[in-house]
DNA sequence: TTAATATACGACTTAATTAATCGTATATGA
DNA sequence: TCATATACGATTAATTAAGTCGTATATTAA
């Protein structure tokens, strides 16, 4: 799984909307500024997310975007899959975008790629905007200290 | 982590060489045929791997490529990192290609991406060609049945 | 009513990466 | 000495990612 900027931008904005949930719409201008996303680019992303039913828009003065679903009803997996298409590291181990490979029956390393995909897919599929939002931002000392991550409020 | 074709090709060939380890060189033509890799493309990949010290070449008749290191001394992580550059899903959680992001201190989902990167990085770093080779190819019924993967000879 | 402010949306462009292909040089050994 | 092998830079083709632009339309506060 490689996160494109588009997906990263989408997630940044979604969490801003989660934080503001129930307190009225936020205009794109503000969403773009707060999350350092190019505004014209974000327009397309928001439109896309509106079509998916994750957000809703209110035009006119005082308008902007709001979350359209409960934060517990949208998962990281859905968002990443929508924008990047695939969660697996390669097509032959993808559930949603499976692509057959002629080497499957003899391939020695497909197994480990499947392990990676299974872990990541399960992690992302059970991670709702709500549950992820509750976890605090990563503290510097935690970075690359794998021991500290296990069962860590995820 | 997204596996490029180049990396996939490199790994296919490496495992062919592991299988043939100690039984003389295999010409590129044969490596390309057996693994369904475009031959001219493979030349560059092999050259690249030779520079890394993973394989060695013998020119002339009866020539070809051999493994230059013990299969237990090369990891999947090294290979993927060499060709794809990064194991992490995004720069802000990469150990080898870290890229600072201005949102780090407020980002809510960096934590879960870090979790994904830590799992995948550890998995790939401890997976040597030897240990992975010992695991049998994936049986069809195992695909997407995560329960069957745990501690599964990896 | 109307001016200001908002989203809507297709068309377009640019940049970057990936995946090759080609020509030719050089080394080896049967 | 010739058949067969790797060496390697140059080039191209294809795909995807990232971002911009122009303009249309909807809403509402003054
Ligand atoms: S070679 Fe193995 S890992 Fe690569 S695509 Fe084929 S089956 Fe999957
Ligand atoms: S927004 Fe969060 S996840 Fe994305 S790059 Fe910045 S810190 Fe990393």
Coordinates of C-alpha atoms (C1' of nucleotides) and ligand atoms in Angstrom, one line a residue:
Chain A
X1 CA 0.0 0.0 0.0
X2 CA 1.4 3.4 -1.0
X3 CA -0.6 6.4 0.0
X4 CA -1.0 9.0 -2.8
X5 CA -1.1 12.7 -2.0
X6 CA -4.7 12.7 -3.0
X7 CA -5.5 10.1 -0.3
X8 CA -3.4 11.9 2.2
X9 CA -5.2 15.2 1.5
X10 CA -8.6 13.5 1.7
X11 CA -7.8 12.0 5.1
X12 CA -6.4 15.2 6.5
X13 CA -9.7 17.0 5.5
X14 CA -11.9 14.2 6.8
X15 CA -10.3 14.4 10.2
X16 CA -10.7 18.2 10.2
X17 CA -14.4 17.6 9.6
X18 CA -14.6 14.9 12.3
X19 CA -13.1 17.4 14.7
X20 CA -15.7 19.9 13.8
X21 CA -18.5 17.5 13.5
X22 CA -21.9 19.0 14.5
X23 CA -20.6 22.5 14.5
X24 CA -21.7 23.6 11.0
X25 CA -20.0 23.7 7.6
X26 CA -16.4 24.6 6.9
X27 CA -15.6 26.3 3.5
X28 CA -13.1 24.7 1.2
X29 CA -10.9 27.7 1.5
X30 CA -10.5 27.0 5.2
X31 CA -10.1 23.3 4.8
X32 CA -7.4 23.9 2.2
X33 CA -5.6 26.4 4.4
X34 CA -5.7 24.4 7.6
X35 CA -4.4 21.2 5.9
X36 CA -2.0 22.7 3.4
X37 CA -3.9 21.3 0.4
X38 CA -4.0 23.2 -3.0
X39 CA -7.6 24.6 -3.0
X40 CA -8.4 23.9 -6.7
X41 CA -7.2 20.3 -6.3
X42 CA -9.2 19.9 -3.1
X43 CA -12.4 20.9 -4.9
X44 CA -12.2 17.6 -6.9
X45 CA -11.4 15.6 -3.9
X46 CA -14.4 17.0 -2.0
X47 CA -16.7 16.4 -5.0
X48 CA -15.5 12.9 -5.1
X49 CA -16.1 12.3 -1.4
X50 CA -19.5 13.9 -1.7
X51 CA -20.4 11.3 -4.4
X52 CA -19.3 8.6 -2.0
X53 CA -21.6 10.0 0.6
X54 CA -18.9 10.8 3.1
X55 CA -19.4 14.5 3.1
X56 CA -22.1 17.0 2.1
X57 CA -22.0 20.5 0.8
X58 CA -23.9 23.7 1.5
X59 CA -23.6 26.4 -1.1
X60 CA -23.8 30.2 -0.6
X61 CA -22.6 32.4 2.2
X62 CA -21.9 30.5 5.4
X63 CA -21.7 27.4 3.2
X64 CA -19.0 24.8 3.0
X65 CA -18.6 21.1 3.8
X66 CA -19.8 18.9 6.6
X67 CA -19.4 15.2 7.4
X68 CA -22.4 13.4 6.0
X69 CA -21.9 10.1 7.9
X70 CA -21.1 9.3 11.5
X71 CA -17.3 9.1 12.0
X72 CA -17.8 5.5 13.2
X73 CA -19.3 4.6 9.8
X74 CA -16.4 5.4 7.6
X75 CA -13.2 3.4 7.6
X76 CA -9.6 4.3 6.6
X77 CA -9.8 1.2 4.3
X78 CA -12.7 2.6 2.4
X79 CA -11.1 5.9 1.8
X80 CA -7.7 4.5 0.8
X81 CA -9.4 1.9 -1.5
X82 CA -11.5 4.6 -3.1
X83 CA -8.6 6.9 -4.0
X84 CA -5.7 4.5 -4.4
X85 CA -7.7 1.6 -5.6
X86 CA -5.7 -1.1 -3.8
X87 CA -4.7 -1.9 -0.3
X88 CA -2.5 -4.9 -1.2
X89 CA 1.2 -4.5 -2.2
X90 CA 0.5 -6.3 -5.5
X91 CA -2.4 -7.5 -7.6
X92 CA -2.0 -11.2 -7.0
X93 CA -2.9 -10.8 -3.3
X94 CA -5.5 -8.1 -3.6
X95 CA -9.1 -9.0 -2.6
X96 CA -10.8 -6.1 -4.4
X97 CA -8.4 -5.8 -7.4
X98 CA -7.1 -9.3 -7.8
X99 CA -5.0 -9.9 -10.8
X100 CA -4.0 -13.4 -11.6
X101 CA -0.3 -14.1 -12.1
X102 CA 1.0 -17.1 -14.1
X103 CA 3.6 -17.7 -11.4
X104 CA 1.2 -18.1 -8.5
X105 CA 1.5 -21.9 -8.2
X106 CA 5.3 -21.8 -8.0
X107 CA 5.9 -18.4 -6.4
X108 CA 7.8 -18.5 -3.1
X109 CA 7.2 -15.0 -1.9
X110 CA 3.6 -14.5 -2.6
X111 CA 2.9 -16.0 0.8
X112 CA 4.7 -13.2 2.6
X113 CA 3.1 -10.5 0.5
X114 CA -0.2 -12.0 1.4
X115 CA 0.7 -11.8 5.1
X116 CA 1.6 -8.1 4.6
X117 CA -1.7 -7.4 2.8
X118 CA -3.7 -9.3 5.4
X119 CA -2.3 -7.3 8.2
X120 CA -2.7 -4.0 6.5
X121 CA -6.1 -4.7 5.2
X122 CA -7.4 -5.8 8.6
X123 CA -5.8 -2.8 10.2
X124 CA -7.4 -0.4 7.8
X125 CA -10.8 -2.0 7.6
X126 CA -11.4 -1.9 11.3
X127 CA -10.1 1.6 11.7
X128 CA -13.0 4.0 11.6
X129 CA -12.6 7.8 11.5
X130 CA -14.0 7.8 15.0
X131 CA -11.6 5.3 16.5
X132 CA -8.6 6.8 14.7
X133 CA -9.5 10.3 15.8
X134 CA -9.5 9.2 19.4
X135 CA -5.9 8.1 19.3
X136 CA -3.6 11.1 20.0
X137 CA -1.1 12.3 17.4
X138 CA 2.2 10.3 17.5
X139 CA 4.8 11.5 20.0
X140 CA 8.2 11.9 18.5
X141 CA 9.8 9.3 20.8
X142 CA 7.3 6.7 19.6
X143 CA 8.4 6.8 16.0
X144 CA 10.0 3.6 14.8
X145 CA 9.7 2.0 18.3
X146 CA 7.4 -0.8 17.1
X147 CA 7.0 -2.2 20.6
X148 CA 4.9 0.8 21.6
X149 CA 2.3 0.3 18.9
X150 CA 0.8 -3.0 19.8
X151 CA -2.9 -2.8 20.6
X152 CA -2.4 0.8 21.0
X153 CA -6.0 2.1 20.9
X154 CA -6.4 1.0 17.4
Chain B
X1 CA 4.5 -0.5 0.2
X2 CA 3.7 -1.1 -3.4
X3 CA 5.7 -3.6 -5.3
X4 CA 6.8 -2.4 -8.8
X5 CA 7.1 -5.0 -11.6
X6 CA 10.9 -4.5 -11.5
X7 CA 11.0 -5.6 -7.8
X8 CA 8.6 -8.5 -8.5
X9 CA 10.8 -9.6 -11.4
X10 CA 14.0 -9.3 -9.3
X11 CA 12.5 -11.4 -6.6
X12 CA 11.2 -14.1 -9.0
X13 CA 14.8 -14.4 -10.5
X14 CA 16.4 -14.4 -7.1
X15 CA 14.3 -17.3 -5.9
X16 CA 15.1 -19.2 -9.1
X17 CA 18.8 -18.7 -8.3
X18 CA 18.2 -19.8 -4.7
X19 CA 16.6 -23.0 -6.0
X20 CA 19.6 -23.6 -8.3
X21 CA 22.2 -22.5 -5.7
X22 CA 25.5 -24.4 -6.0
X23 CA 24.6 -26.0 -9.3
X24 CA 26.3 -23.6 -11.7
X25 CA 25.2 -20.4 -13.6
X26 CA 21.9 -19.9 -15.4
X27 CA 21.9 -17.6 -18.5
X28 CA 19.6 -14.6 -18.6
X29 CA 17.7 -16.1 -21.4
X30 CA 16.7 -19.0 -19.2
X31 CA 15.9 -16.8 -16.2
X32 CA 13.8 -14.6 -18.4
X33 CA 11.9 -17.5 -19.9
X34 CA 11.2 -19.3 -16.7
X35 CA 10.0 -16.2 -14.9
X36 CA 8.2 -14.5 -17.7
X37 CA 10.3 -11.4 -17.5
X38 CA 11.3 -9.3 -20.7
X39 CA 14.9 -10.3 -21.3
X40 CA 16.3 -6.9 -22.2
X41 CA 14.6 -5.5 -19.2
X42 CA 16.0 -8.2 -17.0
X43 CA 19.6 -7.4 -18.1
X44 CA 19.4 -4.1 -16.3
X45 CA 17.9 -5.7 -13.2
X46 CA 20.6 -8.3 -13.1
X47 CA 23.3 -5.7 -13.5
X48 CA 21.8 -3.7 -10.7
X49 CA 21.8 -6.8 -8.5
X50 CA 25.3 -7.6 -9.4
X51 CA 26.4 -4.1 -8.2
X52 CA 24.6 -4.8 -5.0
X53 CA 26.6 -8.0 -4.5
X54 CA 23.6 -10.3 -4.5
X55 CA 24.5 -12.1 -7.8
X56 CA 27.5 -12.7 -9.9
X57 CA 27.9 -13.2 -13.6
X58 CA 30.1 -15.5 -15.7
X59 CA 30.4 -14.5 -19.4
X60 CA 31.0 -16.7 -22.4
X61 CA 29.6 -20.1 -23.3
X62 CA 28.2 -21.9 -20.3
X63 CA 28.0 -18.5 -18.6
X64 CA 25.1 -16.8 -16.8
X65 CA 24.2 -15.7 -13.3
X66 CA 24.7 -17.3 -9.9
X67 CA 23.8 -16.2 -6.4
X68 CA 26.8 -14.4 -4.9
X69 CA 25.6 -14.5 -1.3
X70 CA 24.2 -17.1 0.9
X71 CA 20.4 -17.1 0.7
X72 CA 20.3 -16.4 4.4
X73 CA 22.2 -13.2 4.0
X74 CA 19.8 -11.3 1.8
X75 CA 16.4 -10.1 3.0
X76 CA 13.2 -9.2 1.1
X77 CA 13.4 -5.9 2.8
X78 CA 16.8 -5.1 1.2
X79 CA 15.6 -6.1 -2.2
X80 CA 12.4 -4.1 -2.1
X81 CA 14.1 -1.1 -0.6
X82 CA 16.7 -1.1 -3.3
X83 CA 14.3 -1.2 -6.2
X84 CA 11.3 0.6 -4.8
X85 CA 13.1 2.9 -2.4
X86 CA 10.6 2.8 0.4
X87 CA 8.9 0.2 2.5
X88 CA 6.6 2.6 4.3
X89 CA 3.2 3.7 2.9
X90 CA 4.2 7.4 3.1
X91 CA 7.4 9.4 3.7
X92 CA 6.5 10.7 7.2
X93 CA 6.7 7.2 8.6
X94 CA 9.7 6.0 6.6
X95 CA 12.9 5.1 8.5
X96 CA 15.2 5.2 5.4
X97 CA 13.4 7.8 3.3
X98 CA 11.9 10.0 6.0
X99 CA 10.2 13.1 4.8
X100 CA 9.0 15.6 7.3
X101 CA 5.4 16.8 7.0
X102 CA 4.2 20.0 8.5
X103 CA 1.1 18.3 9.9
X104 CA 2.9 15.7 11.9
X105 CA 2.1 17.3 15.3
X106 CA -1.6 17.4 14.7
X107 CA -2.1 14.5 12.3
X108 CA -4.5 11.9 13.7
X109 CA -3.8 9.1 11.2
X110 CA 0.0 9.1 11.1
X111 CA -0.1 6.6 14.0
X112 CA -2.0 3.9 12.1
X113 CA 0.3 4.4 9.1
X114 CA 3.2 4.0 11.4
X115 CA 1.7 0.8 12.7
X116 CA 1.3 -0.5 9.1
X117 CA 4.9 0.4 8.3
X118 CA 6.3 -1.2 11.4
X119 CA 4.6 -4.4 10.8
X120 CA 5.6 -4.6 7.1
X121 CA 9.1 -3.4 7.7
X122 CA 9.7 -6.0 10.4
X123 CA 8.2 -8.7 8.3
X124 CA 10.3 -7.9 5.3
X125 CA 13.5 -7.3 7.3
X126 CA 13.5 -10.6 9.0
X127 CA 12.5 -12.5 5.8
X128 CA 15.6 -13.9 4.2
X129 CA 15.6 -15.5 0.8
X130 CA 16.4 -18.7 2.6
X131 CA 13.6 -18.6 5.1
X132 CA 11.1 -17.4 2.5
X133 CA 12.2 -20.1 0.1
X134 CA 11.5 -22.8 2.7
X135 CA 7.8 -21.8 2.9
X136 CA 5.8 -23.6 0.3
X137 CA 3.8 -21.7 -2.3
X138 CA 0.4 -20.5 -1.2
X139 CA -2.4 -22.9 -1.5
X140 CA -5.5 -21.6 -3.1
X141 CA -7.7 -22.1 -0.1
X142 CA -5.3 -20.1 2.1
X143 CA -5.8 -16.9 0.1
X144 CA -7.5 -14.2 2.1
X145 CA -7.9 -16.5 5.1
X146 CA -5.8 -14.4 7.5
X147 CA -6.0 -16.8 10.3
X148 CA -3.9 -19.3 8.5
X149 CA -1.0 -17.0 8.1
X150 CA 0.1 -16.4 11.7
X151 CA 3.6 -17.5 12.5
X152 CA 3.4 -19.6 9.4
X153 CA 7.0 -20.4 8.8
X154 CA 7.8 -16.9 8.1
Chain C
dT1 C1' -33.2 42.3 -5.6
dT2 C1' -28.6 41.8 -5.9
dA3 C1' -24.0 41.4 -4.7
dA4 C1' -21.1 38.4 -2.5
dT5 C1' -19.8 33.9 -1.6
dA6 C1' -20.2 29.3 -2.1
dT7 C1' -19.9 24.7 -4.7
dA8 C1' -19.9 22.0 -9.5
dC9 C1' -17.5 20.1 -13.1
dG10 C1' -15.4 19.2 -17.5
dA11 C1' -11.2 20.2 -19.9
dC12 C1' -6.6 20.8 -19.8
dT13 C1' -1.6 20.7 -18.5
dT14 C1' 2.5 19.4 -16.4
dA15 C1' 5.5 16.5 -14.0
dA16 C1' 7.1 12.2 -12.5
dT17 C1' 7.5 7.4 -12.5
dT18 C1' 7.5 3.0 -14.5
dA19 C1' 8.4 -0.2 -17.9
dA20 C1' 10.5 -1.2 -21.2
dT21 C1' 13.5 -1.4 -26.1
dC22 C1' 17.7 -0.8 -28.9
dG23 C1' 22.4 -0.6 -30.5
dT24 C1' 26.7 -1.8 -29.7
dA25 C1' 30.8 -3.0 -27.0
dT26 C1' 33.4 -6.5 -24.6
dA27 C1' 34.7 -10.8 -22.4
dT28 C1' 35.1 -15.9 -22.4
dG29 C1' 36.0 -20.5 -23.6
dA30 C1' 34.9 -24.6 -26.5
Chain D
dT1 C1' 38.0 -17.8 -34.1
dC2 C1' 33.4 -17.9 -33.6
dA3 C1' 29.4 -18.7 -31.0
dT4 C1' 27.6 -17.1 -26.9
dA5 C1' 27.5 -14.6 -23.0
dT6 C1' 27.2 -10.2 -20.2
dA7 C1' 27.8 -4.7 -20.1
dC8 C1' 25.7 -0.5 -20.4
dG9 C1' 24.4 4.1 -22.0
dA10 C1' 20.7 6.2 -24.8
dT11 C1' 16.2 6.4 -25.9
dT12 C1' 11.3 5.9 -25.9
dA13 C1' 6.6 4.6 -24.7
dA14 C1' 3.0 4.3 -21.5
dT15 C1' 0.9 5.2 -17.4
dT16 C1' -0.3 7.6 -13.4
dA17 C1' -0.1 11.4 -10.2
dA18 C1' -0.7 16.1 -9.3
dG19 C1' -2.4 20.3 -10.2
dT20 C1' -4.7 24.4 -12.9
dC21 C1' -8.3 26.9 -15.3
dG22 C1' -12.6 28.7 -17.0
dT23 C1' -17.0 29.0 -16.3
dA24 C1' -21.7 27.6 -14.7
dT25 C1' -24.9 27.5 -10.9
dA26 C1' -26.9 27.7 -6.3
dT27 C1' -27.8 30.2 -1.9
dT28 C1' -28.4 33.8 1.3
dA29 C1' -27.3 38.0 3.9
dA30 C1' -27.9 42.7 3.5
Ligands
LIG1 S1 5.5 -13.5 -9.1 FE1 4.5 -14.1 -7.2 S2 4.3 -12.3 -6.0 FE2 4.8 -11.7 -8.1 S3 2.7 -11.4 -9.0 FE3 3.3 -13.5 -9.5 S4 2.5 -14.6 -7.8 FE4 2.4 -12.5 -7.2
LIG2 S1 -0.7 14.4 7.0 FE1 -0.2 13.0 8.5 S2 0.1 11.1 7.4 FE2 0.0 12.6 5.9 S3 2.2 13.1 5.6 FE3 1.5 14.5 7.1 S4 1.9 13.5 9.1 FE4 2.1 12.0 7.5

